[in-house]
Coordinates of C-alpha atoms and ligand atoms in Angstrom, one line a residue:
X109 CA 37.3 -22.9 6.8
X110 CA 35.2 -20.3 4.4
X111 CA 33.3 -17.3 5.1
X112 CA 29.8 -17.7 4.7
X113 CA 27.0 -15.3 3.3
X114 CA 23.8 -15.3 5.7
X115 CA 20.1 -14.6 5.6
X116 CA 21.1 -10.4 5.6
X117 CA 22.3 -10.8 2.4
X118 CA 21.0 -7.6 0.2
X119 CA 22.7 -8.7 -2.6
X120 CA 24.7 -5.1 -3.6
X121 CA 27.6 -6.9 -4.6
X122 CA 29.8 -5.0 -2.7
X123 CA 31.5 -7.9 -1.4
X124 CA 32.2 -8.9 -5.0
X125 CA 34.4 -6.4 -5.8
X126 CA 36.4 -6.8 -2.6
X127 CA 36.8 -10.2 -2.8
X128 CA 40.6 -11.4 -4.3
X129 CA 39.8 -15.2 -5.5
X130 CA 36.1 -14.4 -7.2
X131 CA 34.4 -16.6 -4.8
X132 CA 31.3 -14.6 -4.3
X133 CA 28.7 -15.6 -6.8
X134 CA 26.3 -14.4 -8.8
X135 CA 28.2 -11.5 -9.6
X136 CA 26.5 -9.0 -11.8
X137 CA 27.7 -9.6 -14.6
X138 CA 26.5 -13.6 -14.3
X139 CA 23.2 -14.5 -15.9
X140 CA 21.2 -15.4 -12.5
X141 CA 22.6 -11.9 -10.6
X142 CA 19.0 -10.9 -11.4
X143 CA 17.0 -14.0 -10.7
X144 CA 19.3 -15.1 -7.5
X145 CA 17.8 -15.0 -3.6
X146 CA 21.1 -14.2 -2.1
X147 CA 24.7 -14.4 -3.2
X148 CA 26.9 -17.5 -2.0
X149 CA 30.4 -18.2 -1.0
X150 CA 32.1 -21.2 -3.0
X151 CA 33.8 -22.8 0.1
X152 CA 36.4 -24.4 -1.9
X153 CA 37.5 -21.3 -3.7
X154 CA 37.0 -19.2 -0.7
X155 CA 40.4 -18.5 1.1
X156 CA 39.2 -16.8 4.1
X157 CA 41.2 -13.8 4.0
X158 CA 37.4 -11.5 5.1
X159 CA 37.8 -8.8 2.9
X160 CA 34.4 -9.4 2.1
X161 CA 33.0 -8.8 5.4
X162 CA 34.1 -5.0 5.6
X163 CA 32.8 -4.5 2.3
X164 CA 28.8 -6.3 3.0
X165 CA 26.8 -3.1 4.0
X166 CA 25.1 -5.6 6.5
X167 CA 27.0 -7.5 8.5
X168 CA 25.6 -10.7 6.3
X169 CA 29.1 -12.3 5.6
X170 CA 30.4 -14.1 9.1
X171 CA 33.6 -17.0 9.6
X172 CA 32.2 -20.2 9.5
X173 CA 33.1 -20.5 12.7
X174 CA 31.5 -17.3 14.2
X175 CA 28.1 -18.6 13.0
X176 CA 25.5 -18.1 15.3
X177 CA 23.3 -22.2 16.1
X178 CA 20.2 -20.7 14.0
X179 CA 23.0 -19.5 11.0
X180 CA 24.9 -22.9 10.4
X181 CA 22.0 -23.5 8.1
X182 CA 23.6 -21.0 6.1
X183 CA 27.0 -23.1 5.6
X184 CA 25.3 -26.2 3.9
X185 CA 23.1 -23.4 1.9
X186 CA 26.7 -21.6 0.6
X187 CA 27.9 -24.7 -0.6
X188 CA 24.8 -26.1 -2.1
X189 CA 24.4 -23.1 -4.4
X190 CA 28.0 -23.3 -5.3
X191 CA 27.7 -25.5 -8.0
X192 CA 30.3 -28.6 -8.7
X193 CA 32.4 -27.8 -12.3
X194 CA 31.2 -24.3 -12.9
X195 CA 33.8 -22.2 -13.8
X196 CA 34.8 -18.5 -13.3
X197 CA 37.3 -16.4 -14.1
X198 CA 39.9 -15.1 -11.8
X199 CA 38.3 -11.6 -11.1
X200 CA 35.4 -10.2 -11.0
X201 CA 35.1 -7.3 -13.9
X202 CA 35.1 -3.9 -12.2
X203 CA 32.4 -1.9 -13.4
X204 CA 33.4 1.4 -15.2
X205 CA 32.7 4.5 -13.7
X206 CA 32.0 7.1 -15.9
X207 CA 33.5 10.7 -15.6
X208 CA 31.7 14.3 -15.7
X209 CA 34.1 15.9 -18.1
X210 CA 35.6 18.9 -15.8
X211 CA 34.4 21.8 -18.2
X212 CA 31.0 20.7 -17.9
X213 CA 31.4 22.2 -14.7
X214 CA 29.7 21.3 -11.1
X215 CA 26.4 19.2 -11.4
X216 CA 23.2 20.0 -9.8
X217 CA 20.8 16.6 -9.2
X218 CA 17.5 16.4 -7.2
X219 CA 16.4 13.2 -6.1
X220 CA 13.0 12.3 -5.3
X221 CA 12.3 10.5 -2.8
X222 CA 14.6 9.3 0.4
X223 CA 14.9 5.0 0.4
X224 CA 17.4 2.8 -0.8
X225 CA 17.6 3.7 -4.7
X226 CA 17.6 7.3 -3.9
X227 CA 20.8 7.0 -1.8
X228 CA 22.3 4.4 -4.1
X229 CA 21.8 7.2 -6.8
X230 CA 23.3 10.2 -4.4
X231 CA 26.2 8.1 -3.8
X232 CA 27.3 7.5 -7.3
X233 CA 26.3 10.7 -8.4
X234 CA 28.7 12.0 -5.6
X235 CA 31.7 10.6 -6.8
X236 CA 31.7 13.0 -9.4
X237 CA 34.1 16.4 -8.2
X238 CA 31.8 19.3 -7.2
X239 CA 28.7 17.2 -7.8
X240 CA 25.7 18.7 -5.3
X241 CA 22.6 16.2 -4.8
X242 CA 19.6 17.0 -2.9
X243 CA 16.9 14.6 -1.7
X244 CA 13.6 15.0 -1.1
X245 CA 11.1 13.3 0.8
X246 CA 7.5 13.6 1.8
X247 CA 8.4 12.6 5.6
X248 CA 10.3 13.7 7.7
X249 CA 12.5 11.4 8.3
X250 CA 14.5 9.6 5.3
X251 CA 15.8 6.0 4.5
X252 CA 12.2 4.6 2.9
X253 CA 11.3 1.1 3.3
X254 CA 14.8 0.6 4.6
X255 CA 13.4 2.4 7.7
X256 CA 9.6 1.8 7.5
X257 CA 9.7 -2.0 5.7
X258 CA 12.1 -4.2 7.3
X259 CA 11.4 -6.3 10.3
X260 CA 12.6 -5.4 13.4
X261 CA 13.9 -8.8 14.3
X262 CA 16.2 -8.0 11.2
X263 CA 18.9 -5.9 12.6
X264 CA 21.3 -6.7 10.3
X265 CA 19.7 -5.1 7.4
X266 CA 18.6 -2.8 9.3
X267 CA 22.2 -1.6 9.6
X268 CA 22.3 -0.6 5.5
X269 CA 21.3 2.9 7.4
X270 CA 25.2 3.2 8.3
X271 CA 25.9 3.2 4.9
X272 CA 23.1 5.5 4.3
X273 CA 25.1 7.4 6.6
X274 CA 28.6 7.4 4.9
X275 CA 26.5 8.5 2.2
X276 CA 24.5 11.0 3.5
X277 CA 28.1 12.5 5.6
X278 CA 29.5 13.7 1.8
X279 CA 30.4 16.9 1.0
X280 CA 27.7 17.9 -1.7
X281 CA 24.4 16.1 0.1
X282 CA 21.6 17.8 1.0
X283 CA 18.4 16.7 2.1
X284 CA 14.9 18.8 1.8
X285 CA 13.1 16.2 4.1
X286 CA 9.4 17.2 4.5
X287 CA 8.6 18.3 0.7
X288 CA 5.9 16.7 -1.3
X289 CA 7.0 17.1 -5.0
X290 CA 3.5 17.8 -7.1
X291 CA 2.4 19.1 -4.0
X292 CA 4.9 21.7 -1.9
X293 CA 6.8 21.8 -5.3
X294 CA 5.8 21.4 -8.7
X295 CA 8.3 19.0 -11.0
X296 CA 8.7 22.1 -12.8
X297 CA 10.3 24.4 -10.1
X298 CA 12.3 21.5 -8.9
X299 CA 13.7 20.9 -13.3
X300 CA 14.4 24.2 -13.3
X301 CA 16.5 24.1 -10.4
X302 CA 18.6 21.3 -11.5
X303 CA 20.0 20.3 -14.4
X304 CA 18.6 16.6 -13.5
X305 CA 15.7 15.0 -11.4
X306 CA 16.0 11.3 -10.9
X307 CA 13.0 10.0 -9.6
X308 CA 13.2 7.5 -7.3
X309 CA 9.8 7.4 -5.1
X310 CA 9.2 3.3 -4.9
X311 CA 6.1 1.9 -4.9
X312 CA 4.4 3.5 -2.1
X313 CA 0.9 1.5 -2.0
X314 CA -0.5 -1.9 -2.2
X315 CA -1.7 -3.9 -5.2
X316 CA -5.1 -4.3 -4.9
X317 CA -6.9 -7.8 -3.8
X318 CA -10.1 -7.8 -5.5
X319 CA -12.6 -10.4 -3.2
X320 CA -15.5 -8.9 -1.3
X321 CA -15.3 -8.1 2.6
X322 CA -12.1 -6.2 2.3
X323 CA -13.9 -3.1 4.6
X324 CA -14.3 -5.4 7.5
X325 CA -12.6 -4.3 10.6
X326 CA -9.5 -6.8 10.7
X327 CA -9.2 -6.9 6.7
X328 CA -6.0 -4.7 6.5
X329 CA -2.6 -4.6 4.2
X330 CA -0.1 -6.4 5.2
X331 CA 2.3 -3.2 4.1
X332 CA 0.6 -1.5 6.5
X333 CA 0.8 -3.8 9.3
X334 CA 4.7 -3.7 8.8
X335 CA 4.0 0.7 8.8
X336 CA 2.7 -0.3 12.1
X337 CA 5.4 -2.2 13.8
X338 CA 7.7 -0.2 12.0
X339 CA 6.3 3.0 13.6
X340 CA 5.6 4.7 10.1
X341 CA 4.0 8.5 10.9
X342 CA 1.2 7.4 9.2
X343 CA 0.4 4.3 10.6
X344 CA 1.8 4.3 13.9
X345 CA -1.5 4.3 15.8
X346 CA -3.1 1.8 13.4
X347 CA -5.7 -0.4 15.2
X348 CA -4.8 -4.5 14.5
X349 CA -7.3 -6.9 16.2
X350 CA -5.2 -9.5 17.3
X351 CA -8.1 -10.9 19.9
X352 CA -8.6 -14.4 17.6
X353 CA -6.4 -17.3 18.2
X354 CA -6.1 -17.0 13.8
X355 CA -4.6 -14.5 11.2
X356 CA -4.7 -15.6 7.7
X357 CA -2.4 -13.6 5.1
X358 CA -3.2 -13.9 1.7
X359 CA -0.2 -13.6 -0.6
X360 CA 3.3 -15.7 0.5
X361 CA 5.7 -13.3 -0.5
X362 CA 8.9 -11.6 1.8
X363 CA 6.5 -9.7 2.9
X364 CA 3.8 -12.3 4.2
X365 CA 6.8 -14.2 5.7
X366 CA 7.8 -11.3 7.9
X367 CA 4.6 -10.4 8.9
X368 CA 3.6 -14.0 10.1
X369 CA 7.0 -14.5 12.3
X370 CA 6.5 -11.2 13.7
X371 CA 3.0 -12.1 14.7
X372 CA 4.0 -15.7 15.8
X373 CA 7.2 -14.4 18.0
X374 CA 6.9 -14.0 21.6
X375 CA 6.8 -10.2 23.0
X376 CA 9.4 -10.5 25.2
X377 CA 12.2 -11.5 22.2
X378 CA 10.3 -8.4 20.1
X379 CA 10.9 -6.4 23.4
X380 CA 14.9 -6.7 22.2
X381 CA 14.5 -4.8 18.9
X382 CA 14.0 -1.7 17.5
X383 CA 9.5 -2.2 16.9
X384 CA 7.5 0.6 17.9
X385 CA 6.3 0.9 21.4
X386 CA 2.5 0.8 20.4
X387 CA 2.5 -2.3 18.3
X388 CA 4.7 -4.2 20.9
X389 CA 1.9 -3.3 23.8
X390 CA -0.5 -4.6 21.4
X391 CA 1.8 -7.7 20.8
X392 CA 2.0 -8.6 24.4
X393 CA -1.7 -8.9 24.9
X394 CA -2.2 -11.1 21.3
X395 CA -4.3 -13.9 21.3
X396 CA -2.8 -15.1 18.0
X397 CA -1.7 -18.6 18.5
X398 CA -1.7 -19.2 14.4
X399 CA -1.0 -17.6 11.1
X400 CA -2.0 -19.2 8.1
X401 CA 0.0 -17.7 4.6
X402 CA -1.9 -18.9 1.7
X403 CA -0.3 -19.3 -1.6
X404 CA -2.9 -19.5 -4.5
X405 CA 0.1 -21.5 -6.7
X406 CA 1.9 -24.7 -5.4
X407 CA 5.4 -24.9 -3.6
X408 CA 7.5 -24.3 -6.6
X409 CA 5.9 -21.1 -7.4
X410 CA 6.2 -19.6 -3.7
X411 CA 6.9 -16.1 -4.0
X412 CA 9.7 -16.2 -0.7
X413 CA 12.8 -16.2 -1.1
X414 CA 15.2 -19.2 -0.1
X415 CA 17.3 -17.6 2.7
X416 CA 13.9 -16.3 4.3
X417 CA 12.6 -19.6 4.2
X418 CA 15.7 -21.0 5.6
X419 CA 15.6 -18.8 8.5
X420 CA 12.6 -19.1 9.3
X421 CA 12.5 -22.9 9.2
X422 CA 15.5 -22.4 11.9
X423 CA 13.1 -20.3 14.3
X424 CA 13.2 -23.3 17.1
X425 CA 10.0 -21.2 19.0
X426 CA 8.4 -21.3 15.8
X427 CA 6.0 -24.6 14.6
X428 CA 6.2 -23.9 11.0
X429 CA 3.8 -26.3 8.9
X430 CA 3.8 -26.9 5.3
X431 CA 0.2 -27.6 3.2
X432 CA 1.0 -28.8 -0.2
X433 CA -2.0 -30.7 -1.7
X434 CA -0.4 -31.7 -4.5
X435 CA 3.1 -32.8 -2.6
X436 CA 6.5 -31.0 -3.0
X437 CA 8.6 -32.7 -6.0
X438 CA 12.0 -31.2 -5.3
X439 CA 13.4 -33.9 -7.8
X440 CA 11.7 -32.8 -10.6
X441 CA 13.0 -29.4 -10.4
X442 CA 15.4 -28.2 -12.5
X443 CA 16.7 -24.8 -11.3
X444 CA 18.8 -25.0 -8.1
X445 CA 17.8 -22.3 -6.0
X446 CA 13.9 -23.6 -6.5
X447 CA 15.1 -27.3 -5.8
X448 CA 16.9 -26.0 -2.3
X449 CA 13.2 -24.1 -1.5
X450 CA 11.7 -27.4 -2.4
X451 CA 14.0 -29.5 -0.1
X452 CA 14.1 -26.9 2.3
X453 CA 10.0 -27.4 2.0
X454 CA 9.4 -30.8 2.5
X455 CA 11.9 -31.2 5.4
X456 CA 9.6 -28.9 7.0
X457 CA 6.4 -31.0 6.3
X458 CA 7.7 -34.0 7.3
X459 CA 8.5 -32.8 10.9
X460 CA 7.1 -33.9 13.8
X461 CA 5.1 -30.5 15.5
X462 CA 6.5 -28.4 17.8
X463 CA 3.3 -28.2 19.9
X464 CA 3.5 -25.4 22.2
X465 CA 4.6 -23.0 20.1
X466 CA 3.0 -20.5 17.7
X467 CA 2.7 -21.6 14.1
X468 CA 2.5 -20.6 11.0
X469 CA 1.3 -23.0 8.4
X470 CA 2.4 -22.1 5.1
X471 CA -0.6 -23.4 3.1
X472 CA -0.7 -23.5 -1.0
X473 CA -3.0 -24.0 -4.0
X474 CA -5.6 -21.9 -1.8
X475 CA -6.8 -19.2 -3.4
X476 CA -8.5 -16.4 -1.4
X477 CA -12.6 -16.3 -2.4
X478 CA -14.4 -14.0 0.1
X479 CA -13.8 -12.1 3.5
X480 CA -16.5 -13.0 6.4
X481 CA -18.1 -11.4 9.1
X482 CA -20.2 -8.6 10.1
X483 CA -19.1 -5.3 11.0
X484 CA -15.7 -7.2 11.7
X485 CA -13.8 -10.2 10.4
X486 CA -15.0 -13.6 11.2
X487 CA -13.1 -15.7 8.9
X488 CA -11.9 -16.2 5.5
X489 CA -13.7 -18.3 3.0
X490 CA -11.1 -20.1 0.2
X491 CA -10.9 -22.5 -2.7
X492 CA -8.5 -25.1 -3.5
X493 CA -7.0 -24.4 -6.7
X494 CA -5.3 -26.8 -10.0
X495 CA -2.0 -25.9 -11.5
X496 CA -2.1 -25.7 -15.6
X497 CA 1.1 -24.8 -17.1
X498 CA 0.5 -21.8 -19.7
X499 CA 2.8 -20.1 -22.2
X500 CA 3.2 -16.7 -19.6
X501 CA 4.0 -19.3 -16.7
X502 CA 1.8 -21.3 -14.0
X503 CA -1.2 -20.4 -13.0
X504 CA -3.9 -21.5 -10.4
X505 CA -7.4 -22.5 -11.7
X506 CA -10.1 -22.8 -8.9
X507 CA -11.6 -26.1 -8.4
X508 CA -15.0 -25.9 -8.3
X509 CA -16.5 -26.9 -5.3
X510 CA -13.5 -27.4 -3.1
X511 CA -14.5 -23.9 -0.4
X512 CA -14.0 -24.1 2.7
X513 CA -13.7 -21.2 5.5
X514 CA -10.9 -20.4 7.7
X515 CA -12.2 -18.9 11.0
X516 CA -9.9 -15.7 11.7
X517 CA -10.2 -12.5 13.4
X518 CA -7.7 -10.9 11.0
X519 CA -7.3 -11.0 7.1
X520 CA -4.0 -9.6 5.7
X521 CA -3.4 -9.0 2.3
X522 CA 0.1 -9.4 0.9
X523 CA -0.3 -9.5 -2.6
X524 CA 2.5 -6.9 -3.8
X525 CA 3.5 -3.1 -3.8
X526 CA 2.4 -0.9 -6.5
X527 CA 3.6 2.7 -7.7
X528 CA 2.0 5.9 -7.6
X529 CA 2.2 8.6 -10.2
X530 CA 3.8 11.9 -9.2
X531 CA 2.2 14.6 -10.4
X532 CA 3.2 16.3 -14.1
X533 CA 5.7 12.5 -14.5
X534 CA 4.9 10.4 -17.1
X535 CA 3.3 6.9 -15.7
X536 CA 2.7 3.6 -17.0
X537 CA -0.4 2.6 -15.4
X538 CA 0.0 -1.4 -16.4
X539 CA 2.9 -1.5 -14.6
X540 CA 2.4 1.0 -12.5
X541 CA 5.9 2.1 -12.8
X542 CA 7.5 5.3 -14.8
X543 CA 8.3 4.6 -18.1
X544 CA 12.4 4.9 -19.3
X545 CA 15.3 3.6 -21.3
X546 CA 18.3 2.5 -19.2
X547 CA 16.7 4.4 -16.5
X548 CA 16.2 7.9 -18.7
X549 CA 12.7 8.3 -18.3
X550 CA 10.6 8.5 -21.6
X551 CA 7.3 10.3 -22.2
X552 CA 5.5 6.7 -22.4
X553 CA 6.4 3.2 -23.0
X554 CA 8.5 3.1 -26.2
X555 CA 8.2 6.9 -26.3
X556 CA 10.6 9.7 -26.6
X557 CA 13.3 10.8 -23.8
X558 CA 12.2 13.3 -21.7
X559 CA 15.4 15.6 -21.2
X560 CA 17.1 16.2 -18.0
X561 CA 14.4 13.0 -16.4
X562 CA 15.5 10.3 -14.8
X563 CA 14.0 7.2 -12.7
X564 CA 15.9 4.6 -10.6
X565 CA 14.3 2.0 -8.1
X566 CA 11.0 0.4 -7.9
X567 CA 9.6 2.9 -9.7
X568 CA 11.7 2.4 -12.1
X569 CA 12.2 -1.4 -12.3
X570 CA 9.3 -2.5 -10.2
X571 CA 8.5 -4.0 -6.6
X572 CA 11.0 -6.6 -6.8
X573 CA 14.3 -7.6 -5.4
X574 CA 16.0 -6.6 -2.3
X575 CA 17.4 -3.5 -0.7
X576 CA 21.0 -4.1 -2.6
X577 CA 19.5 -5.1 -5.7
X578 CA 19.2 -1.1 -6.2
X579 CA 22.8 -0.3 -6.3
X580 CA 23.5 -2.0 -10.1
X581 CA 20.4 0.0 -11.0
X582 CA 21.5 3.5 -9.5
X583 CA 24.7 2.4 -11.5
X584 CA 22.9 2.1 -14.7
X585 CA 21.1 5.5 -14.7
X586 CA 23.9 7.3 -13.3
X587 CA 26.0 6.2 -16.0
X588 CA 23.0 7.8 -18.6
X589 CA 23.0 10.8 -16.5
X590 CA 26.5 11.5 -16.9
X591 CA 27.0 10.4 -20.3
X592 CA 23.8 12.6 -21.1
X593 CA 26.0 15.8 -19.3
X594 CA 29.3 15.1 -20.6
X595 CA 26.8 15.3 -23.8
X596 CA 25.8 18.4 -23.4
X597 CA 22.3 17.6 -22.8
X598 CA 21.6 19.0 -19.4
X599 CA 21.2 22.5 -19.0
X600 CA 19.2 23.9 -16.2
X601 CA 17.5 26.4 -18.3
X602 CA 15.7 23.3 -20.3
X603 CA 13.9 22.1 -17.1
X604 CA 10.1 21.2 -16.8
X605 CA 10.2 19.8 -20.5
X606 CA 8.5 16.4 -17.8
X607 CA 5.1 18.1 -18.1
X608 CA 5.4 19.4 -21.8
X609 CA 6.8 16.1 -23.0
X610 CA 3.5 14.2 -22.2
Ligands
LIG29 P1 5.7 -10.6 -3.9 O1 7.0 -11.2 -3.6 O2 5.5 -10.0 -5.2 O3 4.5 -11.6 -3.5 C1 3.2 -11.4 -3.8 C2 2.4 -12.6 -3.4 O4 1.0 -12.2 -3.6 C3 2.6 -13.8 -4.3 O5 2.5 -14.9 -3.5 C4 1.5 -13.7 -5.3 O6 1.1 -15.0 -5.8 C5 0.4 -13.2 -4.4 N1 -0.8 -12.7 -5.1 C6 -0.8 -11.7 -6.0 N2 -2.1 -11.4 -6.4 C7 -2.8 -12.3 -5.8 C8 -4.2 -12.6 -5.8 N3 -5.1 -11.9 -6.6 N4 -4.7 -13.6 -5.0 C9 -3.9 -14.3 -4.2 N5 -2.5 -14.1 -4.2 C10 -2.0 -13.1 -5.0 O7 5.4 -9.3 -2.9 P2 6.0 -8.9 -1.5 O8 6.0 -9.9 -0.5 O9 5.2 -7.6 -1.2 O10 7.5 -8.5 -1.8 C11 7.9 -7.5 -2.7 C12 9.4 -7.5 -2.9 O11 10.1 -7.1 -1.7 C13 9.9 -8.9 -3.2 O12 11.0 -8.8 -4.2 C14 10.5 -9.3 -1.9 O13 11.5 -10.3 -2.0 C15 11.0 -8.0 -1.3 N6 11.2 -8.1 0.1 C16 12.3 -8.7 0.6 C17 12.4 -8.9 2.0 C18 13.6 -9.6 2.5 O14 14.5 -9.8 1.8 N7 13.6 -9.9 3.8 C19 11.4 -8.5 2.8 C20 10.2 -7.9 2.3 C21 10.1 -7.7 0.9 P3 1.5 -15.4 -7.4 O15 2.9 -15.6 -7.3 O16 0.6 -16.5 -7.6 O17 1.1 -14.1 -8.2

């Protein structure tokens, strides 16, 4: 009877490490750590002793037999990622942690910005004796998207914030919530304060959709729809129309997913979690009866992730559709996790409908064209698209004369996060990330190191991955900070070289 990792899953590896037989997989060091939607339990290495589950920040790793009806999904998922005849050794390798040589004497280590990666960063810094790390943040209140981005009807990550917690309760953290580096402080001040800055501000904004209409009243991010329910200070009393029986997102990302099933769940199950009062008064009176997620690629290319699309397909007050003009072609798809997204895909579509119920209709090879209306949305008009295979991957080619419009009263777009530069911080505009070396930020891409600089997160790596996926990247530029001091090349007195390095 084997433990089993569920939809929670933020894929830190904590449970790794904690685990006696090596049955948790991808572990870092493995190839697809990187690529993978979720770790897995191979149920017949797995023997069930749950020192895993104390170790999973949140709460994803439950006995087979404790699994909820809607999480049994989850037991057929383990064992279908563990694949038959791979091999693994009898450990996983323990990362090594690298030590501040004592006469380099106590550390000093701002950290910009308060999510995920920043804590991530604090806590590994803090396992050095007498290391001090203090962590600013423009708000007031700390914890980043772990706060402001996931869906209230996901509790369980939600709970990272007791680890945030553990973290936050260690002799040597300090937070300076409320401070706007480049604003309230310059990076100067704050370098010559420290002997390190790690920046670690994310990827505060939205990539941009480029289609006209996007000023129409109902044509809104979808980042700041979740800011919405999420009660984000700055979004909190956002105004979302939700007085047409359509939404359309544009975009099928993590992102697009949770929006669509937060729109498409009934009040009074939202009335159980944490979502802001506002948005849920505004939820009870929705006329949204449908919401449409385009994809402008075909199934294979769907930017969710497996265990969200498992979990969603679970949601029994949900009728989730699939459009696939081209059909789904699990068969012919050679990576596993894609082939389970596929199956998982056209089980879906070849359900009867669950009429009665809200849906979303997960509808690809529709590429968004132009936004409709007058002063507010009316409806979105879009264009099937053709697959070509290129050299940089598959793209979607419009098909001439294939529009059509979707009626809708509100247009999401869910098309990414991007970075924003801090002021006096080098910035790599194409990526929209800052620019670094095993996480020691450089004074452009391929440029020199920029001393006593450091960058861990999305802004360092980009808006990808999931809220764990930022631990083995703390670990990385921790390891360059301290190797960097125990060095010698970290002396307070050297600070604000950031702004002269450019
Ligand atoms: P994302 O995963 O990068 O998805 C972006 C989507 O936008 C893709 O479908 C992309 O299609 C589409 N797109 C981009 N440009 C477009 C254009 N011009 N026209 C039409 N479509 C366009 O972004 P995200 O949903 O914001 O998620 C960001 C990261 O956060 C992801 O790693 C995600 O897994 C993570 N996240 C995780 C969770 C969770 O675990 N529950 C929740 C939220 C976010 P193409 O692929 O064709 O470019």
């Amino acid at each position: 009877m084997p433990h089993v990792v569920t939809q929670a899953c933020c894929a830190d590896a904590s449970c790794v490490n904690a685990c006696p037989v090596n049955c948790i997989h991808p572990t870092p060091d493995e190839p697809d750590f990187g690529t993978a939607d979720m770790l897995y339990i191979d149920p017949d290495v797995c023997v069930d002793c749950g020192a895993c589950v104390g170790a999973c920040p949140v709460g994803a790793i439950v006995p087979d037999d404790r699994l909820a009806p809607d999480e049994r999904v989850f037991l057929d998922l383990n064992a279908a990622l563990s694949e038959p005849g791979r091999t693994y050794p009898p450990q996983a390798p323990v990362p090594a942690i690298r030590r501040l040589e004592p006469a380099r004497g106590p550390l000093r280590v701002a950290i910009v910005g308060a999510g995920p990666a920043a804590l991530y960063a604090a806590d590994e810094l803090l396992r050095q004796p007498g290391a001090r790390v203090t962590v600013f943040d423009r708000l007031a209140v700390p914890h980043g998207l772990a706060r402001h981005g996931v869906a209230p009807d996901h509790p369980r990550t939600r709970a990272v914030t007791d680890l945030f917690a553990l973290i936050e309760a260690q002799p040597g953290f300090d937070y300076r919530l409320g401070v706007e580096i480049g604003r309230d402080l310059t990076v100067d001040e704050l370098a010559a304060q420290h002997h390190a800055v790690v920046y670690a501000t994310g990827a505060s904004t939205d990539r941009p959709l480029d289609i006209p209409g996007l000023d129409r009243r109902g044509s809104m991010s979808a980042t700041e729809v979740v800011s919405w329910y999420n009660a984000h200070p700055d979004h909190v009393d956002a105004r979302v129309p939700l007085d047409h029986e359509r939404a359309v997102i544009v975009g099928n990302g993590n992102v697009a997913l949770d929006v669509a099933r937060i729109l498409a769940t009934p009040a009074e199950s939202l009335a159980r979690t944490d979502i802001s009062p506002l948005a849920l008064a505004a939820l009870r009176d929705s006329r949204v009866r449908e919401v449409v997620v385009l994809g402008r690629r075909g199934p294979a290319q769907a930017a969710f992730t497996l265990p969200e699309l498992v979990g969603l397909a679970a949601r029994e007050d949900i009728d989730l559709r699939v459009e696939a003009p081209d059909g789904i072609a699990p068969d012919a798809e050679p990576d596993l996790q894609r082939r389970l997204t596929l199956e998982c895909l056209a089980e879906v579509a070849a359900r009867p409908p669950r009429t009665g119920s809200p849906r979303i209709v997960l509808r690809f090879q529709a590429a968004p064209v132009e936004i409709l209306g007058g002063e507010r949305v009316e409806g979105l008009r879009i264009a099937r698209t053709e697959l070509t295979a290129e050299e940089d991957g598959v793209r979607a080619v419009v098909l001439p004369g294939s529009e059509e419009v979707l009626p809708a009263g509100l247009v999401l777009r869910s098309v990414g996060y991007r970075g924003v530069p801090v002021p006096g911080v080098p910035f790599d505009p194409v990526t929209a990330t800052i620019p670094h070396r095993a996480g020691r930020v450089l004074d452009r891409p391929d440029g020199t190191e920029v001393p006593g600089a450091y960058v861990v997160g999305w802004i360092k790596r980009g808006p990808r991955g999931f809220i764990g996926s930022n631990k083995t990247c703390a670990q990385e530029t921790v390891d360059a900070l301290l190797a960097d001091a125990n060095a010698g090349r970290l002396a307070r007195s050297a600070a604000h070289r950031v702004s002269r390095n450019r």
